[in-house]
Amino acid sequence: MSTRPELDEGAEAIQAERETARPQRGEGQERAVGHAQGISTVPDTSAAQGAFSAQAPSLADLPLRPELVGEQPYGAPQLDVPYALNVNENPYPPSEKVVAEIAAAVAEAARTMNRYPERDAIALRADLAGYLGHGLTADNVWAANGSNEVMLHVLMAFGGPGRSVLSFAPTYSMCPEYARDTHTAWTTFPRREDFTLDPVAAVEAVEDQQPDVVLIASPNNPTGTAVSLDAVAAIVDAAAGVVVVDEAYFEFAHAGTPSALELLPDRPRLAVSRTMSKAFAFAGGRLGYLAAAPPFVDALRIVRLPYHLSAVTQAVARVALANADEMLAAVDRLRDARDDLASWLGAKGLEVADSDANFVLFGRFADRQAVWQALLDRGVLIRVVGPDGWLRVSAGTAEEMAAFKKALDEVLEEGVR
């Protein structure tokens, strides 16, 4: 059975998601929040630009790669609002004890700042392997500047001109950009209506397309949907290329949810990526990592830039891992907040996607942009992402959840839908 038409439809869905999410800065969002709170969100660059004349070239005058023309930098709005629930951060900061240990580690690293850092971050990779368990060693683990750089390394090593990557839409909106930046053809196959993955159809898509790379997010972003191990195993066994399961939100999954790490020993073309940004409350530390067979890791070492992880990053990440129990202490609270949020939204008559992450996708709205703006006017920032009609909100503290519920109640009562 040919899946080509469905793949094209999936690609269109991803493109629509990107077009919805990315122009937000040009749709008056910063201006809207600045007007509402009396603040400026646009930096004054007039002084810095004083040395340039009115004839200075614009981006359109530069010899940009054709596929980048008209593109904008990826990113959710970073606005100064009372309640930021749009980027799935862990809202609970490290304890003063951990802060002191991080400061000491930075001071120690500073004493040798005249030297390059450990190029392959061996000690950090050993610590990450210890955290993951499953008999992994440093040779099984790769680390980089967030899972974004890990994924870029994967496509630099296994993608490229004349090669393709397949994922399942809707999925993480950075994935098409990894493909674009590495000249890898981007294709998608649609998930079911409830955002789960049909394993039979997924295998048929893989067999039909024969992609060089398959990306599976589990739990998926922006839907929160987990993918069964049986489905992952079937896809890996059908794939001629490599398969990466992105488990960035795995620590938030419901109890008993298995990890694709269990499949690694028998599948050398499988890799599992994670991040410390979410559950570890380490988003500012920028540390992502991947587990795979040693040859897979060696392939990523070929394409990485020299010294891509600073001495400071390696040092503070090791402190966070040494305090893993404390850094992960808020995970249970965030799971409870997510489940309570899902129940509350459902009781409001809204559709809610089942989530194993630290966020909830909900809808469907005739005008989701109007709902987003009405919440923002009340100081609550969430995310316009995913299929048309849906919005995503991160699980947060009790105060944040109360503020979101109060604001959404008001919006719904006003008839904004």
Coordinates of C-alpha atoms in Angstrom, one line a residue:
M1 CA 0.0 0.0 0.0
S2 CA 1.4 3.4 -0.9
T3 CA 1.5 6.0 1.8
R4 CA 2.8 8.9 -0.3
P5 CA -0.4 11.0 -0.3
E6 CA -0.7 10.7 3.5
L7 CA 2.9 11.7 3.9
D8 CA 2.3 14.8 1.9
E9 CA -0.8 15.6 4.0
G10 CA 1.3 15.2 7.1
A11 CA 4.0 17.5 5.8
E12 CA 1.3 20.1 5.1
A13 CA 0.1 19.7 8.7
I14 CA 3.6 20.4 10.1
Q15 CA 4.1 23.3 7.8
A16 CA 0.8 24.7 9.0
E17 CA 1.9 24.3 12.6
R18 CA 5.1 26.2 11.9
E19 CA 3.3 29.0 10.2
T20 CA 0.9 29.3 13.1
A21 CA 3.6 29.3 15.8
R22 CA 6.4 31.2 14.2
P23 CA 4.8 34.5 13.0
Q24 CA 3.6 35.2 16.6
R25 CA 6.2 37.9 17.1
G26 CA 4.9 39.6 14.0
E27 CA 1.3 39.5 15.1
G28 CA 1.5 42.0 17.8
Q29 CA 2.0 39.7 20.7
E30 CA 5.0 41.5 22.2
R31 CA 3.2 44.8 21.6
A32 CA 0.0 43.4 23.1
V33 CA 1.6 42.4 26.4
G34 CA 3.7 45.5 26.6
H35 CA 0.5 47.6 26.1
A36 CA -1.3 45.6 28.8
Q37 CA 1.4 45.9 31.4
G38 CA 3.1 49.2 30.4
I39 CA 6.4 47.6 29.6
S40 CA 8.6 47.6 26.5
T41 CA 9.6 44.3 25.0
V42 CA 11.5 45.6 22.0
P43 CA 15.1 46.4 22.7
D44 CA 16.4 49.8 21.8
T45 CA 19.1 49.2 19.2
S46 CA 19.3 52.7 17.8
A47 CA 22.6 53.5 19.6
A48 CA 24.2 50.2 18.5
Q49 CA 23.2 50.9 14.9
G50 CA 24.5 54.4 14.9
A51 CA 27.6 53.4 13.0
F52 CA 25.5 52.1 10.1
S53 CA 24.0 54.3 7.5
A54 CA 20.6 54.2 6.0
Q55 CA 22.1 52.4 3.1
A56 CA 23.1 49.4 5.3
P57 CA 22.1 46.1 3.7
S58 CA 19.1 44.3 4.8
L59 CA 18.8 40.5 5.1
A60 CA 17.1 40.5 1.7
D61 CA 20.4 42.0 0.2
L62 CA 22.5 39.1 1.5
P63 CA 23.2 35.9 -0.4
L64 CA 21.2 33.7 1.9
R65 CA 20.6 30.0 1.1
P66 CA 17.4 29.8 -1.0
E67 CA 15.6 27.6 1.5
L68 CA 16.2 30.1 4.3
V69 CA 14.6 33.1 2.5
G70 CA 11.5 34.2 4.4
E71 CA 12.4 32.1 7.4
Q72 CA 12.4 33.4 10.9
P73 CA 14.4 32.1 14.0
Y74 CA 12.6 29.4 15.9
G75 CA 11.3 30.2 19.4
A76 CA 8.3 30.6 21.6
P77 CA 7.6 34.2 22.7
Q78 CA 9.8 35.3 25.7
L79 CA 7.6 37.8 27.4
D80 CA 7.7 39.4 30.8
V81 CA 4.4 38.1 32.2
P82 CA 3.4 37.0 35.7
Y83 CA 2.6 33.5 34.6
A84 CA 4.7 31.9 31.8
L85 CA 3.3 28.5 31.0
N86 CA 4.3 28.1 27.4
V87 CA 7.7 26.3 27.2
N88 CA 7.2 23.3 29.5
E89 CA 9.8 24.4 32.1
N90 CA 10.0 22.9 35.6
P91 CA 8.9 25.9 37.7
Y92 CA 10.7 24.8 40.8
P93 CA 14.3 26.1 41.0
P94 CA 17.2 24.3 42.6
S95 CA 17.6 24.4 46.4
E96 CA 20.2 26.7 48.0
K97 CA 22.3 23.6 48.7
V98 CA 22.4 22.8 45.0
V99 CA 23.0 26.4 44.0
A100 CA 26.0 26.5 46.4
E101 CA 27.4 23.3 44.9
I102 CA 26.9 24.7 41.3
A103 CA 28.7 27.9 42.3
A104 CA 31.6 26.0 43.8
A105 CA 31.8 23.8 40.6
V106 CA 31.9 26.9 38.4
A107 CA 34.6 28.5 40.6
E108 CA 36.7 25.3 40.2
A109 CA 36.2 25.3 36.4
A110 CA 37.2 29.0 36.3
R111 CA 40.6 28.2 37.7
T112 CA 41.4 26.3 34.4
M113 CA 39.5 28.4 32.0
N114 CA 42.7 29.1 30.1
R115 CA 42.6 25.5 29.0
Y116 CA 40.1 23.8 26.6
P117 CA 37.5 21.6 28.2
E118 CA 37.4 17.8 28.1
R119 CA 36.6 17.4 24.4
D120 CA 34.3 14.4 24.7
A121 CA 33.0 15.0 28.2
I122 CA 33.9 11.5 29.3
A123 CA 33.2 12.0 33.0
L124 CA 29.8 13.7 32.3
R125 CA 28.8 10.9 29.9
A126 CA 29.7 8.3 32.6
D127 CA 27.5 10.1 35.1
L128 CA 24.6 10.2 32.5
A129 CA 25.0 6.5 31.9
G130 CA 24.8 5.9 35.6
Y131 CA 21.6 7.9 35.8
L132 CA 20.0 6.0 32.9
G133 CA 21.0 2.5 34.2
H134 CA 20.2 -0.4 31.8
G135 CA 23.9 -1.4 31.9
L136 CA 25.0 1.6 29.9
T137 CA 28.5 3.1 30.1
A138 CA 30.1 6.3 28.9
D139 CA 30.6 4.7 25.5
N140 CA 26.9 4.4 25.1
V141 CA 26.1 8.0 25.8
W142 CA 26.5 11.3 23.9
A143 CA 25.9 14.8 25.3
A144 CA 25.5 18.2 23.7
N145 CA 24.0 21.6 24.1
G146 CA 20.4 20.5 24.7
S147 CA 18.7 17.7 22.8
N148 CA 18.4 20.2 19.9
E149 CA 22.1 19.9 19.2
V150 CA 22.0 16.1 19.8
M151 CA 19.3 15.8 17.1
L152 CA 21.3 18.1 14.8
H153 CA 24.3 15.8 15.2
V154 CA 22.1 12.8 14.3
L155 CA 21.0 14.4 11.0
M156 CA 24.5 15.6 10.3
A157 CA 25.7 12.1 10.6
F158 CA 22.9 10.1 9.1
G159 CA 20.9 12.6 7.0
G160 CA 22.1 15.2 4.4
P161 CA 21.7 15.8 0.7
G162 CA 19.8 13.0 -1.0
R163 CA 18.7 11.5 2.3
S164 CA 15.4 11.8 4.2
V165 CA 13.9 11.9 7.7
L166 CA 10.5 10.7 8.6
S167 CA 8.4 11.7 11.6
F168 CA 4.8 11.4 12.7
A169 CA 2.7 14.6 12.7
P170 CA 1.9 16.6 14.7
T171 CA 5.3 16.5 16.3
Y172 CA 8.0 18.8 17.7
S173 CA 8.2 21.9 15.5
M174 CA 12.0 22.1 15.6
C175 CA 12.3 18.8 13.7
P176 CA 11.7 20.2 10.2
E177 CA 14.3 22.8 11.0
Y178 CA 16.9 20.1 11.9
A179 CA 16.1 18.6 8.4
R180 CA 16.3 22.0 6.7
D181 CA 19.6 22.9 8.2
T182 CA 21.2 19.6 7.2
H183 CA 19.7 19.5 3.7
T184 CA 17.8 16.4 4.6
A185 CA 14.4 15.9 3.0
W186 CA 11.6 16.1 5.6
T187 CA 8.5 13.9 5.4
T188 CA 5.8 13.1 7.9
F189 CA 3.0 10.5 8.4
P190 CA -0.1 11.5 10.3
R191 CA -1.0 10.2 13.7
R192 CA -4.6 9.1 14.5
E193 CA -7.3 11.6 15.5
D194 CA -6.4 11.0 19.2
F195 CA -2.7 11.6 18.4
T196 CA -1.7 8.0 19.1
L197 CA 0.5 6.1 16.5
D198 CA -1.0 3.4 14.4
P199 CA 1.9 0.8 14.4
V200 CA 0.7 -1.0 11.3
A201 CA 0.3 2.2 9.3
A202 CA 3.6 3.6 10.7
V203 CA 5.5 0.5 9.6
E204 CA 3.9 0.7 6.1
A205 CA 5.0 4.3 5.9
V206 CA 8.6 3.4 6.8
E207 CA 8.7 0.5 4.4
D208 CA 7.2 2.7 1.6
Q209 CA 9.5 5.7 2.2
Q210 CA 12.7 3.9 3.3
P211 CA 13.9 7.0 5.2
D212 CA 17.5 7.3 6.4
V213 CA 16.3 8.6 9.8
V214 CA 13.1 8.1 11.7
L215 CA 12.2 10.5 14.6
I216 CA 9.7 9.3 17.2
A217 CA 8.8 11.7 20.1
S218 CA 7.5 9.7 23.1
P219 CA 6.0 11.4 25.0
N220 CA 5.2 13.5 21.9
N221 CA 5.4 17.3 21.8
P222 CA 3.0 19.0 21.5
T223 CA 0.4 16.3 22.3
G224 CA 2.0 14.5 25.3
T225 CA 1.2 11.1 23.7
A226 CA 3.4 8.1 24.6
V227 CA 4.3 5.5 21.9
S228 CA 4.2 1.8 22.9
L229 CA 7.4 -0.2 22.9
D230 CA 5.9 -2.7 20.5
A231 CA 5.3 0.1 18.0
V232 CA 8.8 1.4 18.4
A233 CA 10.3 -2.1 18.0
A234 CA 8.2 -2.7 14.9
I235 CA 9.4 0.6 13.4
V236 CA 13.0 -0.1 14.2
D237 CA 12.8 -3.6 12.7
A238 CA 11.2 -2.2 9.5
A239 CA 13.6 0.7 9.1
A240 CA 16.6 0.5 6.8
G241 CA 18.2 3.6 8.5
V242 CA 18.5 4.7 12.1
V243 CA 15.6 5.4 14.5
V244 CA 15.7 8.0 17.3
V245 CA 13.1 8.0 20.1
D246 CA 13.0 11.4 21.7
E247 CA 12.1 10.9 25.4
A248 CA 12.6 14.5 26.5
Y249 CA 9.6 14.3 28.8
F250 CA 9.9 10.7 29.9
E251 CA 10.4 11.4 33.6
F252 CA 6.8 12.8 33.6
A253 CA 5.2 9.7 32.1
H254 CA 2.6 7.8 34.1
A255 CA 4.0 5.0 36.4
G256 CA 4.7 1.9 34.5
T257 CA 5.3 3.6 31.1
P258 CA 8.4 1.7 29.6
S259 CA 11.3 3.5 28.1
A260 CA 12.8 2.7 24.7
L261 CA 16.1 2.2 26.5
E262 CA 14.8 -1.4 27.1
L263 CA 15.2 -2.0 23.4
L264 CA 18.8 -0.8 22.9
P265 CA 20.7 -4.0 23.5
D266 CA 19.3 -5.8 20.5
R267 CA 19.0 -2.9 18.1
P268 CA 22.2 -1.1 17.1
R269 CA 20.4 1.4 14.8
L270 CA 18.2 2.6 17.7
A271 CA 19.0 5.7 19.8
V272 CA 17.1 7.2 22.7
S273 CA 17.5 11.0 23.4
R274 CA 16.8 12.8 26.7
T275 CA 17.2 16.2 28.2
M276 CA 18.0 17.7 31.6
S277 CA 16.0 20.8 30.7
K278 CA 12.6 19.6 31.8
A279 CA 12.4 17.2 34.7
F280 CA 15.8 18.2 36.1
A281 CA 14.9 21.9 36.3
F282 CA 18.0 22.6 34.3
A283 CA 16.7 24.4 31.2
G284 CA 19.3 27.2 31.7
G285 CA 22.1 24.6 31.8
R286 CA 21.5 23.4 28.2
L287 CA 22.3 19.7 28.5
G288 CA 20.8 17.1 26.2
Y289 CA 22.0 13.5 25.7
L290 CA 21.5 10.4 23.7
A291 CA 22.0 6.6 24.5
A292 CA 22.8 4.1 21.8
A293 CA 25.3 1.5 20.8
P294 CA 29.0 2.8 20.8
P295 CA 29.3 2.9 17.0
F296 CA 26.2 5.2 16.9
V297 CA 27.8 7.5 19.4
D298 CA 31.1 7.4 17.5
A299 CA 29.2 8.6 14.4
L300 CA 28.0 11.7 16.3
R301 CA 31.6 12.4 17.6
I302 CA 32.7 12.7 13.9
V303 CA 30.3 15.6 13.2
R304 CA 30.5 17.4 16.5
L305 CA 32.4 20.7 16.7
P306 CA 35.5 20.6 18.9
Y307 CA 34.9 21.5 22.5
H308 CA 31.2 21.9 22.0
L309 CA 30.4 21.6 25.7
S310 CA 32.1 24.2 27.9
A311 CA 33.9 23.3 31.1
V312 CA 31.3 25.1 33.0
T313 CA 28.4 23.3 31.4
Q314 CA 30.0 19.9 32.1
A315 CA 30.8 20.8 35.7
V316 CA 27.3 22.1 36.6
A317 CA 25.6 19.2 34.8
R318 CA 27.6 16.8 36.9
V319 CA 26.4 18.6 40.1
A320 CA 22.8 18.3 38.9
L321 CA 23.2 14.6 38.3
A322 CA 24.9 14.1 41.7
N323 CA 21.8 15.7 43.2
A324 CA 19.3 13.8 40.9
D325 CA 16.9 12.9 43.7
E326 CA 16.6 16.5 44.8
M327 CA 16.5 17.9 41.2
L328 CA 13.7 15.5 40.3
A329 CA 11.7 16.0 43.6
A330 CA 9.1 18.1 41.9
V331 CA 8.2 15.6 39.2
D332 CA 5.5 14.0 41.2
R333 CA 3.9 17.3 42.0
L334 CA 4.0 18.3 38.3
R335 CA 2.4 15.0 37.3
D336 CA -0.4 15.6 39.7
A337 CA -0.8 19.2 38.4
R338 CA -1.0 17.9 34.9
D339 CA -3.6 15.3 35.7
D340 CA -5.6 17.8 37.7
L341 CA -5.4 20.3 34.8
A342 CA -6.5 17.7 32.3
S343 CA -9.5 16.8 34.4
W344 CA -10.4 20.4 35.0
L345 CA -10.2 21.3 31.3
G346 CA -12.3 18.3 30.4
A347 CA -15.0 19.3 33.0
K348 CA -15.2 22.6 31.1
G349 CA -16.3 20.8 28.0
L350 CA -13.0 21.1 26.2
E351 CA -11.2 18.4 24.3
V352 CA -8.0 17.2 26.1
A353 CA -5.2 15.1 24.7
D354 CA -4.0 12.3 26.9
S355 CA -0.6 13.4 28.2
D356 CA 2.5 11.7 29.6
A357 CA 4.4 15.0 29.6
N358 CA 4.4 18.0 31.8
F359 CA 1.9 19.9 29.7
V360 CA -1.7 19.5 28.3
L361 CA -2.9 20.1 24.8
F362 CA -6.5 21.3 24.8
G363 CA -9.2 22.7 22.5
R364 CA -10.8 22.9 20.1
F365 CA -11.3 26.6 19.6
A366 CA -12.8 28.3 16.5
D367 CA -10.3 31.2 17.1
R368 CA -7.4 29.9 19.3
Q369 CA -5.4 33.1 18.7
A370 CA -8.2 35.1 20.3
V371 CA -8.2 32.8 23.3
W372 CA -4.4 33.0 23.6
Q373 CA -4.5 36.8 23.4
A374 CA -7.3 37.0 26.0
L375 CA -5.3 34.9 28.4
L376 CA -2.2 37.0 27.7
D377 CA -4.2 40.1 28.5
R378 CA -4.7 38.6 31.9
G379 CA -1.0 37.9 32.4
V380 CA -1.0 34.2 31.5
L381 CA 1.2 33.1 28.6
I382 CA 0.5 29.7 27.0
R383 CA 1.5 28.3 23.6
V384 CA -0.2 28.4 20.2
V385 CA 1.1 25.1 18.8
G386 CA -0.2 21.9 17.2
P387 CA -3.1 21.4 14.9
D388 CA -5.5 24.3 14.3
G389 CA -7.9 24.9 17.2
W390 CA -5.6 23.6 19.9
L391 CA -3.5 25.3 22.6
R392 CA -0.9 24.0 25.0
V393 CA -0.4 24.8 28.7
S394 CA 2.5 23.7 30.9
A395 CA 1.9 22.2 34.3
G396 CA 3.1 24.6 37.0
T397 CA 2.9 25.6 40.7
A398 CA -0.3 25.8 42.6
E399 CA -0.3 29.5 42.1
E400 CA 0.3 29.3 38.4
M401 CA -2.4 26.7 37.9
A402 CA -4.9 28.8 39.9
A403 CA -4.1 31.9 37.8
F404 CA -4.5 29.9 34.6
K405 CA -7.8 28.5 35.6
K406 CA -9.2 31.8 36.8
A407 CA -8.1 33.5 33.6
L408 CA -9.5 30.8 31.3
D409 CA -12.8 30.8 33.3
E410 CA -13.1 34.5 32.6
V411 CA -12.3 34.1 28.9
L412 CA -14.8 31.3 28.4
E413 CA -17.5 33.2 30.3
E414 CA -16.9 36.1 27.9
G415 CA -17.6 33.7 25.0
V416 CA -14.1 33.8 23.5
R417 CA -13.7 30.5 21.8

